[in-house]
Coordinates of C-alpha atoms in Angstrom, one line a residue:
Chain M
M10 CA 197.5 60.7 164.1
L11 CA 200.0 58.1 163.0
T12 CA 197.7 55.2 163.7
N13 CA 195.0 56.9 161.8
R14 CA 197.2 57.4 158.8
A15 CA 198.3 53.8 159.0
K16 CA 194.7 52.5 158.8
E17 CA 193.7 54.4 155.6
Q18 CA 194.6 57.6 153.9
P19 CA 191.5 59.8 154.2
R20 CA 190.8 61.9 151.1
R21 CA 191.3 65.6 151.7
V22 CA 188.5 67.7 150.4
I23 CA 189.4 71.1 151.8
A24 CA 192.8 72.5 152.6
F25 CA 193.7 75.9 153.9
S26 CA 197.4 76.6 154.0
N27 CA 198.6 79.7 155.8
A28 CA 195.6 81.5 154.3
T29 CA 194.9 85.1 155.2
Y30 CA 191.6 86.9 154.3
T31 CA 191.1 90.6 154.6
L32 CA 187.7 92.2 154.6
S33 CA 187.6 96.0 154.2
H34 CA 191.2 96.3 155.4
T35 CA 190.9 94.3 158.5
P36 CA 192.0 90.7 158.6
A37 CA 189.1 88.3 159.0
L38 CA 191.2 85.2 159.1
E39 CA 194.9 85.2 159.6
E40 CA 197.3 82.5 158.5
V41 CA 194.8 79.7 158.9
S42 CA 196.0 76.2 158.1
L43 CA 193.2 73.6 158.2
N44 CA 192.5 70.3 156.4
I45 CA 189.1 68.8 156.2
N46 CA 188.8 65.1 155.1
E47 CA 186.0 63.4 153.2
G48 CA 183.1 62.4 155.4
E49 CA 184.1 64.4 158.4
F50 CA 181.5 66.4 160.5
V51 CA 183.4 69.5 161.7
G52 CA 182.0 72.2 164.0
I53 CA 183.5 75.6 163.8
I54 CA 183.2 77.7 166.9
G55 CA 184.3 81.1 168.0
P56 CA 183.0 84.4 169.2
N57 CA 181.2 86.9 167.0
G58 CA 183.4 88.4 164.3
S59 CA 185.9 85.6 164.7
G60 CA 185.9 84.8 161.0
K61 CA 183.5 81.8 161.2
T62 CA 181.3 82.9 158.3
T63 CA 184.3 84.1 156.4
I64 CA 185.8 80.6 156.4
L65 CA 182.6 79.3 154.7
R66 CA 182.6 82.1 152.2
A67 CA 186.2 81.3 151.5
I68 CA 185.4 77.7 150.7
L69 CA 182.7 78.9 148.4
G70 CA 185.2 81.2 146.6
L71 CA 183.2 84.3 147.5
V72 CA 186.3 85.7 149.1
L73 CA 189.9 85.0 148.0
P74 CA 193.0 84.7 150.2
Q75 CA 195.5 87.7 150.2
T76 CA 198.3 85.3 151.1
G77 CA 198.4 81.5 151.4
T78 CA 196.1 79.1 149.5
M79 CA 192.8 77.4 149.8
Q80 CA 192.1 74.2 147.8
I81 CA 188.9 72.3 147.4
F82 CA 189.1 68.8 145.9
D83 CA 192.7 69.6 145.2
C84 CA 191.8 72.5 143.0
A85 CA 193.2 75.9 143.8
C86 CA 191.7 77.8 141.0
E87 CA 190.2 81.2 141.9
N88 CA 187.3 80.8 139.4
L89 CA 184.0 81.2 141.2
R90 CA 182.4 79.1 138.5
C91 CA 184.8 76.2 138.9
Y92 CA 182.7 73.1 138.6
H93 CA 184.0 71.9 142.0
R94 CA 181.9 74.6 143.7
A95 CA 178.7 73.2 142.5
R96 CA 179.5 70.2 144.7
I97 CA 179.4 72.4 147.8
G98 CA 175.9 73.0 149.3
Y99 CA 175.6 76.1 151.5
L100 CA 173.1 77.1 154.1
P101 CA 173.7 80.8 154.7
Q102 CA 173.0 82.5 158.0
K103 CA 169.3 83.1 158.3
G104 CA 168.8 86.3 156.4
K105 CA 165.8 88.5 155.8
I106 CA 163.5 86.4 153.8
D107 CA 160.4 88.2 152.5
R108 CA 157.6 86.2 154.0
N109 CA 155.3 87.2 151.1
F110 CA 157.7 86.3 148.3
P111 CA 155.6 84.3 145.8
I112 CA 157.3 81.0 146.0
T113 CA 156.3 77.5 147.0
V114 CA 158.4 75.1 149.0
F115 CA 159.1 73.0 145.9
E116 CA 160.2 76.0 143.9
T117 CA 162.6 77.0 146.7
V118 CA 164.2 73.5 146.6
L119 CA 164.3 73.5 142.8
M120 CA 166.5 76.6 143.0
G121 CA 169.2 74.4 144.2
R122 CA 169.4 72.9 140.7
Y123 CA 169.8 76.2 138.9
G124 CA 173.5 76.6 139.6
V125 CA 174.2 73.0 138.7
R126 CA 172.4 73.2 135.4
G127 CA 173.8 76.5 134.4
L128 CA 172.4 79.3 132.3
F129 CA 169.8 78.8 129.5
H130 CA 168.7 75.4 130.9
Q131 CA 165.2 75.0 132.1
S132 CA 164.6 72.6 134.9
G133 CA 163.8 69.2 133.6
K134 CA 162.2 66.1 134.9
E135 CA 165.4 64.9 136.5
D136 CA 165.8 68.2 138.4
R137 CA 162.2 67.8 139.7
T138 CA 162.9 64.2 140.8
I139 CA 166.1 65.3 142.6
A140 CA 164.3 68.2 144.3
L141 CA 161.5 65.9 145.5
Q142 CA 164.0 63.5 146.8
A143 CA 165.7 66.3 148.8
L144 CA 162.4 67.2 150.3
E145 CA 161.9 63.6 151.2
D146 CA 165.3 63.5 152.8
V147 CA 164.4 66.4 155.2
G148 CA 160.9 65.0 155.8
M149 CA 159.1 67.8 154.2
R150 CA 157.6 66.2 151.1
D151 CA 154.0 66.8 152.2
F152 CA 154.6 70.5 152.2
K153 CA 155.8 70.8 148.7
N154 CA 153.0 73.0 147.5
Y155 CA 152.9 75.3 150.5
P156 CA 153.9 78.9 150.2
F157 CA 157.4 79.1 151.6
G158 CA 156.7 82.1 153.7
Q159 CA 153.9 80.3 155.6
L160 CA 156.3 77.8 157.2
S161 CA 157.8 78.1 160.7
G162 CA 161.4 79.1 161.2
G163 CA 162.5 75.4 161.7
Q164 CA 160.6 74.2 158.7
Q165 CA 162.1 77.0 156.5
Q166 CA 165.5 75.9 157.7
R167 CA 164.8 72.3 156.7
I168 CA 163.7 73.5 153.3
F169 CA 167.0 75.4 152.9
I170 CA 168.8 72.3 153.8
A171 CA 166.8 70.5 151.1
R172 CA 167.7 73.2 148.7
A173 CA 171.4 72.7 149.4
L174 CA 170.9 68.9 149.1
A175 CA 169.3 69.4 145.7
Q176 CA 172.7 70.5 144.5
Q177 CA 173.8 66.9 145.2
P178 CA 176.8 68.2 147.1
Q179 CA 179.7 66.3 148.6
V180 CA 180.3 69.0 151.1
L181 CA 177.6 70.8 153.1
L182 CA 178.4 74.2 154.7
L183 CA 176.0 75.3 157.4
D184 CA 176.1 78.7 158.9
E185 CA 174.3 78.9 162.3
P186 CA 171.6 76.5 161.2
T187 CA 170.0 76.6 164.7
T188 CA 169.9 80.3 165.4
G189 CA 166.5 81.8 166.0
I190 CA 164.8 78.4 166.4
D191 CA 163.3 77.1 169.6
T192 CA 165.3 74.5 171.6
T193 CA 163.3 71.4 170.7
T194 CA 163.5 72.2 167.0
Q195 CA 167.2 72.9 167.3
H196 CA 167.7 69.3 168.3
T197 CA 165.5 68.0 165.5
I198 CA 167.5 70.0 163.0
L199 CA 170.8 68.7 164.4
E200 CA 169.5 65.1 164.3
L201 CA 168.5 65.7 160.7
I202 CA 172.0 67.0 159.9
R203 CA 173.6 64.0 161.6
R204 CA 171.3 61.6 159.7
L205 CA 172.1 63.3 156.4
H206 CA 175.8 63.1 157.3
R207 CA 175.6 59.3 157.8
E208 CA 173.1 58.4 155.0
L209 CA 174.5 60.6 152.3
Q210 CA 178.2 60.3 153.3
L211 CA 178.4 64.1 153.3
T212 CA 181.4 66.1 154.6
I213 CA 179.9 68.7 156.9
L214 CA 181.2 72.0 158.2
L215 CA 178.9 73.6 160.7
V216 CA 179.5 77.1 162.1
T217 CA 177.9 78.0 165.4
H218 CA 178.4 80.1 168.5
D219 CA 176.5 77.5 170.5
I220 CA 179.3 75.2 171.7
N221 CA 177.2 73.0 173.9
L222 CA 174.6 72.3 171.3
I223 CA 177.0 71.2 168.7
S224 CA 179.8 69.3 170.6
P225 CA 178.0 66.0 171.0
F226 CA 177.4 65.8 167.2
V227 CA 180.7 66.6 165.6
D228 CA 183.9 64.5 165.0
R229 CA 186.1 67.6 165.4
L230 CA 185.9 71.1 166.7
V231 CA 187.8 74.1 165.2
L232 CA 188.1 77.1 167.5
L233 CA 188.6 80.4 165.6
N234 CA 189.2 83.9 166.6
T235 CA 190.7 85.3 163.4
R236 CA 193.5 82.9 164.0
L237 CA 193.0 79.2 164.5
F238 CA 193.3 78.5 168.2
A239 CA 192.4 74.8 168.4
N240 CA 191.6 72.0 166.1
G241 CA 190.7 68.5 167.4
H242 CA 188.3 66.2 169.1
P243 CA 185.7 68.0 171.2
C244 CA 187.1 66.5 174.4
D245 CA 190.5 68.0 173.6
V246 CA 189.2 71.4 172.6
L247 CA 186.7 71.9 175.4
Q248 CA 189.4 72.6 178.0
H249 CA 189.6 75.7 180.1
N250 CA 193.2 76.5 179.1
I251 CA 192.2 76.4 175.4
L252 CA 188.8 78.2 175.5
S253 CA 190.0 80.9 177.9
Q254 CA 192.5 82.1 175.2
V255 CA 189.5 83.2 173.1
Y256 CA 186.6 83.7 175.6
G257 CA 188.6 85.0 178.6
D258 CA 189.3 83.6 182.0
E259 CA 185.7 83.6 183.2
I260 CA 184.8 80.7 181.0
I261 CA 183.9 77.5 182.9
V262 CA 184.2 74.0 181.5
T263 CA 182.5 71.4 183.7
D264 CA 183.7 67.8 184.1
N265 CA 181.4 66.5 181.5
G266 CA 182.6 69.1 178.9
Y267 CA 179.7 71.6 179.4
V268 CA 180.8 75.1 178.7
I269 CA 179.4 78.0 180.6
G270 CA 180.1 81.6 179.5
G271 CA 181.4 81.1 176.0
D272 CA 177.9 81.3 174.6
S273 CA 177.0 84.7 176.0
H274 CA 177.2 86.4 172.6
H275 CA 173.7 85.7 171.6
E276 CA 172.5 87.9 168.8
Chain B
M21 CA 133.1 105.4 118.6
F22 CA 136.0 103.4 117.1
E23 CA 136.6 105.8 114.3
F24 CA 140.0 106.6 115.9
L25 CA 141.4 103.3 114.6
A26 CA 141.6 105.0 111.3
Y27 CA 144.1 107.6 112.6
E28 CA 147.7 106.5 112.3
F29 CA 148.7 108.4 115.4
M30 CA 146.1 106.4 117.4
Q31 CA 147.3 103.2 115.9
R32 CA 150.9 104.0 116.9
A33 CA 149.7 105.1 120.4
L34 CA 147.9 101.9 120.9
I35 CA 150.8 99.7 119.7
T36 CA 153.2 101.7 121.9
A37 CA 150.8 101.4 124.9
F38 CA 150.7 97.6 124.4
F39 CA 154.5 97.3 124.4
V40 CA 155.3 99.9 127.1
G41 CA 152.6 98.6 129.4
G42 CA 153.6 95.0 128.9
V43 CA 157.4 95.4 129.3
C44 CA 157.2 97.7 132.3
S45 CA 154.8 95.5 134.2
W46 CA 156.8 92.3 133.3
L47 CA 160.2 93.7 134.4
G48 CA 158.3 95.3 137.3
V49 CA 157.8 91.9 138.8
F50 CA 161.5 91.6 139.4
V51 CA 161.9 95.2 140.4
V52 CA 159.3 94.7 143.1
L53 CA 160.6 91.3 144.3
R54 CA 164.2 92.4 144.4
G55 CA 163.3 95.7 146.0
L56 CA 164.7 98.0 143.3
A57 CA 161.8 100.5 143.2
F58 CA 163.9 103.6 144.0
I59 CA 166.6 102.6 141.6
G60 CA 163.9 102.7 138.9
A61 CA 162.9 106.2 139.9
G62 CA 166.5 107.4 140.0
T63 CA 167.1 105.9 136.6
A64 CA 164.2 107.7 135.0
H65 CA 165.5 111.1 136.1
A66 CA 168.9 110.3 134.8
A67 CA 167.6 109.2 131.5
F68 CA 165.7 112.5 131.3
A69 CA 169.0 114.3 132.0
G70 CA 170.4 112.3 129.0
V71 CA 167.6 113.5 126.8
A72 CA 168.1 117.2 127.9
L73 CA 171.8 116.9 127.1
A74 CA 171.0 115.5 123.7
Y75 CA 168.7 118.4 122.9
L76 CA 171.4 120.8 124.1
L77 CA 174.0 119.1 121.9
Q78 CA 171.4 118.6 119.1
V79 CA 172.1 114.9 118.8
P80 CA 169.5 112.1 118.8
P81 CA 168.3 111.5 122.4
L82 CA 168.1 107.7 122.5
L83 CA 171.8 106.9 123.0
L84 CA 172.5 109.6 125.6
A85 CA 169.3 108.6 127.5
I86 CA 170.4 105.0 127.6
A87 CA 173.9 105.9 128.6
F88 CA 172.7 108.2 131.5
G89 CA 170.2 105.6 132.6
V90 CA 172.5 102.6 132.5
L91 CA 175.3 104.5 134.4
T92 CA 173.0 105.7 137.1
A93 CA 171.4 102.2 137.5
W94 CA 174.9 100.7 137.8
A95 CA 176.0 103.4 140.2
A96 CA 173.0 102.7 142.4
G97 CA 173.7 98.9 142.2
L98 CA 177.3 99.5 143.3
L99 CA 176.1 101.7 146.1
E100 CA 173.7 99.0 147.2
E101 CA 176.5 96.4 147.2
K102 CA 179.0 98.6 149.1
G103 CA 176.3 99.6 151.6
R104 CA 178.5 102.4 153.0
M105 CA 175.4 104.6 153.3
K106 CA 171.8 103.8 153.6
L107 CA 170.4 103.2 150.2
D108 CA 167.6 105.8 150.4
V109 CA 170.2 108.4 151.0
S110 CA 172.6 107.4 148.2
I111 CA 169.8 106.9 145.7
G112 CA 168.3 110.2 146.8
I113 CA 171.5 112.0 146.0
L114 CA 171.7 110.3 142.6
F115 CA 168.1 111.0 141.9
T116 CA 168.3 114.7 142.7
S117 CA 171.7 115.3 141.1
T118 CA 170.6 113.8 137.8
M119 CA 167.5 116.0 138.0
A120 CA 169.7 119.0 138.6
M121 CA 171.7 118.1 135.5
A122 CA 168.5 117.8 133.5
I123 CA 167.3 121.3 134.6
L124 CA 170.8 122.7 134.0
F125 CA 170.9 121.3 130.5
I126 CA 167.4 122.6 129.7
G127 CA 168.5 126.0 131.0
L128 CA 171.5 126.0 128.7
I129 CA 169.4 125.2 125.6
K130 CA 169.2 128.5 123.7
A131 CA 165.9 128.0 121.9
Y132 CA 162.7 127.2 123.8
S133 CA 162.1 123.5 123.4
A134 CA 158.7 122.2 124.3
E135 CA 159.7 118.8 122.9
V136 CA 162.1 118.2 125.9
Y137 CA 159.1 118.4 128.2
S138 CA 157.3 115.7 126.3
Y139 CA 159.9 113.4 127.7
L140 CA 159.2 114.6 131.2
F141 CA 155.4 114.2 131.1
G142 CA 155.1 111.8 128.2
S143 CA 153.0 112.2 125.1
I144 CA 152.0 108.8 123.7
L145 CA 149.8 110.4 121.0
S146 CA 152.8 112.1 119.4
V147 CA 155.0 109.0 119.1
T148 CA 156.5 109.1 115.6
P149 CA 156.8 105.9 113.4
S150 CA 160.5 105.7 113.9
E151 CA 160.1 106.2 117.7
M152 CA 157.6 103.4 117.7
K153 CA 159.9 101.1 115.8
I154 CA 162.6 101.7 118.5
I155 CA 160.1 101.1 121.3
V156 CA 159.0 97.8 119.8
L157 CA 162.6 96.7 119.1
L158 CA 163.8 97.5 122.6
S159 CA 160.8 95.9 124.1
I160 CA 161.6 92.7 122.3
V161 CA 165.2 92.8 123.5
V162 CA 164.1 93.3 127.1
V163 CA 161.5 90.5 126.9
A164 CA 163.9 88.1 125.3
T165 CA 166.5 88.8 128.0
L166 CA 163.8 88.3 130.7
L167 CA 162.8 85.0 129.2
A168 CA 166.4 83.8 128.9
F169 CA 167.3 84.5 132.5
S170 CA 164.0 84.4 134.2
K171 CA 164.9 81.6 136.6
E172 CA 168.2 83.3 137.6
F173 CA 166.5 86.7 138.1
Y174 CA 163.9 85.0 140.2
F175 CA 166.6 83.4 142.4
I176 CA 168.5 86.7 142.7
A177 CA 165.3 88.4 143.7
F178 CA 164.7 85.7 146.4
D179 CA 168.1 85.7 147.9
Q180 CA 171.1 87.1 146.0
D181 CA 173.7 85.7 148.4
M182 CA 172.3 82.2 148.1
A183 CA 172.2 82.5 144.3
E184 CA 175.8 83.6 144.3
S185 CA 176.9 80.7 146.5
S186 CA 175.0 78.2 144.4
G187 CA 177.2 78.9 141.4
I188 CA 175.0 81.4 139.6
P189 CA 176.8 84.5 138.3
A190 CA 174.6 86.6 140.5
R191 CA 176.5 89.8 140.3
P192 CA 176.7 90.1 136.5
L193 CA 173.1 89.1 136.3
F194 CA 172.1 91.7 138.9
F195 CA 173.8 94.3 136.7
L196 CA 172.1 92.9 133.7
M197 CA 168.8 93.4 135.5
L198 CA 169.8 97.0 136.3
T199 CA 170.6 97.5 132.6
L200 CA 167.2 96.2 131.6
I201 CA 165.6 98.6 134.0
A202 CA 167.5 101.5 132.3
I203 CA 166.5 100.3 128.8
T204 CA 162.9 99.9 129.8
V205 CA 162.8 103.4 131.4
V206 CA 164.3 104.9 128.2
L207 CA 161.9 103.1 125.9
S208 CA 158.9 104.3 128.0
L209 CA 160.2 107.9 128.3
K210 CA 158.4 109.4 125.3
A211 CA 155.2 107.5 125.9
I212 CA 154.8 107.9 129.7
G213 CA 157.4 110.5 130.7
A214 CA 160.2 110.5 133.2
M215 CA 158.0 111.5 136.1
L216 CA 155.6 108.6 135.8
V217 CA 157.5 105.7 134.2
F218 CA 158.4 104.6 137.7
A219 CA 154.8 104.0 138.5
M220 CA 154.4 101.7 135.4
L221 CA 157.3 99.5 136.8
L222 CA 155.9 99.5 140.3
I223 CA 152.2 99.5 140.5
P224 CA 151.0 96.6 138.2
A225 CA 153.6 94.2 139.8
S226 CA 152.8 95.3 143.4
T227 CA 149.1 94.9 142.7
A228 CA 149.7 91.4 141.4
Y229 CA 152.0 90.7 144.4
Q230 CA 149.0 91.1 146.7
L231 CA 146.8 88.7 144.7
T232 CA 148.8 85.5 144.5
H233 CA 151.5 83.3 145.9
S234 CA 152.7 82.0 142.6
L235 CA 155.4 83.7 140.5
S236 CA 153.9 82.7 137.2
R237 CA 150.5 84.0 138.2
M238 CA 152.0 87.2 139.6
T239 CA 153.7 87.7 136.3
R240 CA 150.6 87.1 134.2
I241 CA 148.4 89.4 136.4
S242 CA 151.0 92.1 136.3
I243 CA 151.4 92.0 132.5
A244 CA 147.6 92.0 132.1
I245 CA 147.2 95.0 134.3
G246 CA 150.1 96.8 132.6
I247 CA 148.7 96.3 129.1
V248 CA 145.0 96.9 129.8
T249 CA 145.6 100.1 131.8
A250 CA 148.0 101.5 129.2
I251 CA 145.6 100.9 126.4
A252 CA 142.7 102.2 128.5
G253 CA 144.7 105.2 129.3
V254 CA 145.2 106.0 125.6
L255 CA 141.5 105.5 124.8
L256 CA 140.3 107.6 127.8
S257 CA 142.7 110.3 126.9
Y258 CA 141.3 110.3 123.3
W259 CA 137.7 110.3 124.3
F260 CA 137.9 112.8 127.2
D261 CA 140.9 114.8 126.1
L262 CA 143.0 113.8 129.1
P263 CA 146.8 113.4 129.3
S264 CA 147.3 109.7 128.8
G265 CA 150.3 109.1 131.2
P266 CA 148.6 110.2 134.4
T267 CA 145.3 108.5 133.3
T268 CA 147.1 105.2 132.9
V269 CA 148.9 105.6 136.3
L270 CA 145.7 106.6 138.1
L271 CA 143.9 103.6 136.6
Q272 CA 146.7 101.4 138.0
T273 CA 146.6 103.1 141.3
T274 CA 142.9 102.4 141.6
L275 CA 143.4 98.7 140.8
F276 CA 146.2 98.7 143.4
F277 CA 143.9 99.9 146.2
I278 CA 141.1 97.6 145.1
A279 CA 143.6 94.7 145.5
L280 CA 144.6 96.0 148.8
I281 CA 141.1 95.9 150.3
L282 CA 140.3 92.6 148.7
P283 CA 140.2 89.6 151.1
Q284 CA 143.7 88.3 151.8
R285 CA 145.1 86.0 149.2
H286 CA 144.9 82.3 149.7
T287 CA 147.4 81.1 152.3
G288 CA 148.5 77.6 153.1
R289 CA 147.1 75.9 156.2
S290 CA 148.9 77.1 159.2
T291 CA 151.3 74.5 160.5
T292 CA 153.4 73.9 163.5
N293 CA 156.5 71.8 163.9

């Protein structure tokens, strides 16, 4: 840590300080302190109901802390419309998308510009250029006029990533981006996220229950189970004595850091 | 055959049909896409309860109808957000309790009032000049709001969570959408009636939904169906002495089933990863 600080002071973009979030009278996150620096790729792991999604919603300002604070870009305001939030791109957990919803791929991506532009502004030429570039970035430009509902799950996920990129974010929040997608495509999606992280210098927070899938990609792993249990390099977090606090004693960590048993909570 | 154009009541009926048919089918696009059909139905019955109370208190019905409609639409919206109970159950309770209020208020009215029933079944041929002015005015308000927020409403309909997290004031706009539904229901009440206004919101848009993958085309088709069937309903009711509301709705239903059996709408080439 000290050597790191001596090299250069990384800019902090997100800072939780003793923050507690309560959802319908039960704590979803308790006294979490966590700093995220510019350009980091952080994986957030934990069992179901451990507050993984809540931490992303907290960064978006959709939930507010009962005690403690949360700052983004050194701004602690509670205003959901604070302009800082437009610089956060978000890929929610795969919800129920109406497959017949009348929308093309391009229109889906263009929606990423709506919040940036604000009310009463029609999308202009610049917005279209940015949306096209975002489609290019995820390798889906050829699909721009396809009906969104006709795409496969993996392709839809890429389009949603493009939609988040169209916001021209500094921070990208990804909630279970690989759930419900076949294994080959999962890797393609993660490779894409890694490439975007490097090329666009994005700060990325990725929430997942799939520890093994994500650990080779991230700079840092954060282990949550309402409280923060571990926060560090994947090698340091993927230890039996650490993971067993959250997943129980049955969890096995192999010599090469492969985790068996922590991933049993498939939905 | 077109001698009816000389009658002022027919002129008013046709103008009213144009506005009611157009506004309902336009807003209906968002009602269908956002899945608010039952909220529309609940709101109609609440607005009718407002009208019944107005007749009981002998005050003009417009404001009470809007108040009842807006409150019910908002209550339904809150219930949808909280999600403590399944939406069909909570809306069902709102729906029937407002209807109970309406029947109670009508029962309390001392004198027999046939006029109240015209709000239940609609009577476009008896729209008065001042009622028509209000219908046109409210229609313009609704359409102007739809135009101003169309891209946000579209986004909310697609995915409200995502809209919210992209920095769009999704929640206030969702309640604005509910308010527009209430206003539209109220402006259509005299012309179509509380029982059937729901169909005007639902059927043209869901017919158009089956025919296209593009929102702008869906909107255009829906509005065209709404206006044409509303005007045709008035004309058929004049020529064949039929009640206009049900005629319009049954015309729309016919188009809906025709669209249903038409070949599937154009879909993109199927693709794999």
